[in-house]
Short mmCIF file of C-alpha atoms in Angstrom, two decimals:
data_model
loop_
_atom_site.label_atom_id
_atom_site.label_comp_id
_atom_site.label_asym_id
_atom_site.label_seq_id
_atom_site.Cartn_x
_atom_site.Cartn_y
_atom_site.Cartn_z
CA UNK A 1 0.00 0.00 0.00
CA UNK A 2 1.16 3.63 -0.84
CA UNK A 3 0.09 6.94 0.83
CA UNK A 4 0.22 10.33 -1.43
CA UNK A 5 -0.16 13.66 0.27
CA UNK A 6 -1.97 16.61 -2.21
CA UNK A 7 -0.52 18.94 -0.79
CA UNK A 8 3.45 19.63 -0.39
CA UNK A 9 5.19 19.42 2.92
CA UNK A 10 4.71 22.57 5.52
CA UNK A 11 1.47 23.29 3.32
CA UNK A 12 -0.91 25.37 5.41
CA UNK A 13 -4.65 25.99 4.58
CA UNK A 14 -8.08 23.58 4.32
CA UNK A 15 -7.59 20.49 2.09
CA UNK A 16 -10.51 18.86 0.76
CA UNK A 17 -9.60 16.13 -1.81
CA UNK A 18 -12.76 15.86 -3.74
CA UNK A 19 -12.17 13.67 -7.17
CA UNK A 20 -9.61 10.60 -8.39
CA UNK A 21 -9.18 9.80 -12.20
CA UNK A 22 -6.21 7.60 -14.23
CA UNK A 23 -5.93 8.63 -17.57
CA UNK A 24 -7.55 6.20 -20.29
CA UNK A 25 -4.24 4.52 -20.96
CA UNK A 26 -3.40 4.02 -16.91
CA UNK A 27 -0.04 5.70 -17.05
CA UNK A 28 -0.80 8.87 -15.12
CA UNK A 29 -3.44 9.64 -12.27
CA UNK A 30 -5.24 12.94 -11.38
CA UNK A 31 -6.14 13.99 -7.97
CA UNK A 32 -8.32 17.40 -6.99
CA UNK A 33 -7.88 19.37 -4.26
CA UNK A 34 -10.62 21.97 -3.29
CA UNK A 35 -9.79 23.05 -0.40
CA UNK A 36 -7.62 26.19 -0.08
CA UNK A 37 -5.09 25.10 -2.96
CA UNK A 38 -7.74 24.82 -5.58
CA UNK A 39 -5.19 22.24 -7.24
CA UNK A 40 -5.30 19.23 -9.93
CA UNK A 41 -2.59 17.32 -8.81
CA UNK A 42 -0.78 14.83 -11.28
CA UNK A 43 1.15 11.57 -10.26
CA UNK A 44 2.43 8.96 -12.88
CA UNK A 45 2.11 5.77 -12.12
CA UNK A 46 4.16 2.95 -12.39
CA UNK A 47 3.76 -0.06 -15.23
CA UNK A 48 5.59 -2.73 -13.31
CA UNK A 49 4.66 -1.73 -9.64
CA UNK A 50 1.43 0.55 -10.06
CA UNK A 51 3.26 2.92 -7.41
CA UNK A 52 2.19 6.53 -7.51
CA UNK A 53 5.42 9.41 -8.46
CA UNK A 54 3.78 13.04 -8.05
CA UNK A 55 4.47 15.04 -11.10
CA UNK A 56 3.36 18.42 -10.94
CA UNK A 57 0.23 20.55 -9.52
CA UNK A 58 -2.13 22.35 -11.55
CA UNK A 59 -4.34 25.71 -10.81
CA UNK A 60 -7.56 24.52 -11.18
CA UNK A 61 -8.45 27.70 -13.41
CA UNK A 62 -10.96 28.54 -10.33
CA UNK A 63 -12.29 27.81 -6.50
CA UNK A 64 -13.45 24.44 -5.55
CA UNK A 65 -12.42 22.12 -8.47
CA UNK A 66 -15.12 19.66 -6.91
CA UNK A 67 -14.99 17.13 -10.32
CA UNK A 68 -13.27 16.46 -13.24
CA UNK A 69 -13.53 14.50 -16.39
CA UNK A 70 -11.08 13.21 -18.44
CA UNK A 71 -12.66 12.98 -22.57
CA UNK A 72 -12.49 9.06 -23.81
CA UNK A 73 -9.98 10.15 -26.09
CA UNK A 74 -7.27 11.32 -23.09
CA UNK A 75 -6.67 14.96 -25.21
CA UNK A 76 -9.06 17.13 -22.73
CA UNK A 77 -9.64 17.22 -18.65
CA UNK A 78 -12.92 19.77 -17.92
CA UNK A 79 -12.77 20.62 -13.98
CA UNK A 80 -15.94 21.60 -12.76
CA UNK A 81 -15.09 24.69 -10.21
CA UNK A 82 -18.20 24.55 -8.10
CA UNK A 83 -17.67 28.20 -6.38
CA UNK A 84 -16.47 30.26 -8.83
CA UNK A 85 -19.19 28.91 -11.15
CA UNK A 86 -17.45 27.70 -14.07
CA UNK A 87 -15.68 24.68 -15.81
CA UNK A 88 -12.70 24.73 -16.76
CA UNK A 89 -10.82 22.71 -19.96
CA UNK A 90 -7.41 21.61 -20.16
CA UNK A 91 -5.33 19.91 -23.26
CA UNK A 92 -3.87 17.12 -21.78
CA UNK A 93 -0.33 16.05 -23.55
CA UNK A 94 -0.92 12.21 -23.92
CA UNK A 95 3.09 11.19 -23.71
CA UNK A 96 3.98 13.32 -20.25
CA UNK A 97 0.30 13.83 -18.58
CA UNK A 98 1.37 17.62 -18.71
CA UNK A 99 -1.91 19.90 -18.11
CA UNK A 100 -2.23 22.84 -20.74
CA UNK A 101 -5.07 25.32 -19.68
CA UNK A 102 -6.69 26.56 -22.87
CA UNK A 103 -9.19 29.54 -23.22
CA UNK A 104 -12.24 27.38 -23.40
CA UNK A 105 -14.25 28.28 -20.38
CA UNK A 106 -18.32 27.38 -20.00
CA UNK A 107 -19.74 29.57 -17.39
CA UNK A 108 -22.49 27.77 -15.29
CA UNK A 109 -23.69 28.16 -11.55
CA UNK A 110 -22.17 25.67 -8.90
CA UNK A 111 -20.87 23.11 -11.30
CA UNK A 112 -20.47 19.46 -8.89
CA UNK A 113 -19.92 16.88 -11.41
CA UNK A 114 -19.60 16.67 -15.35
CA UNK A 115 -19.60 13.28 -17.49
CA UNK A 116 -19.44 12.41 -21.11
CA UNK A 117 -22.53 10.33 -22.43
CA UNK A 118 -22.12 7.86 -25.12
CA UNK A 119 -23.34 8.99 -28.69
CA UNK A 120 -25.76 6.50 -29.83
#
């Protein structure tokens, strides 16, 4: 068993882990923290061991990134920032897991949870 913080040593505010997500292929998973680091926070994980390595933290893009999606396709992550009333979409780079923020933005009151639906 393995134990991951979100937040870095000597951090010091409210955390409030509030989604978990591995990226289609399984190589990287995506952690968010809503508390007072309004974070995405990206580990890779290992092939051989399935151990956890933090990579990097994101800015969620807003307050309270209470959900996120990752498209079927691994290219986009939308982050649903439930207090600052808007979602948020990221390019994801499919070989590092890297987090791009683009300029796509959908503005909706207290967004809690977002999920693609299957075309028929």
């Amino acid at each position: 068993m393995q134990l991951k913080s979100l937040v870095p040593d000597g951090f010091r505010g409210n955390i409030q882990a509030a989604d978990i997500h591995l990226s289609p292929d399984g190589r990287f998973l995506y952690a968010s923290n809503r508390g007072t680091a309004n974070e995405i926070i990206q580990f890779a994980v290992s092939k051989a061991t399935g151990m956890l390595t933090f990579v990097k933290r994101y800015g969620s893009q807003g307050r309270s990134p209470r959900n996120f999606v990752i498209d079927p396709t691994g290219s986009y992550m939308l982050v649903s920032n439930q207090f600052s009333n808007n979602v948020s979409v990221f390019a994801i780079d499919k070989r590092s897991g890297m987090l791009k923020p683009t300029t796509a933005k959908i503005n909706i009151d207290a967004p809690m949870c977002i999920r693609f639906v299957p075309a028929d």
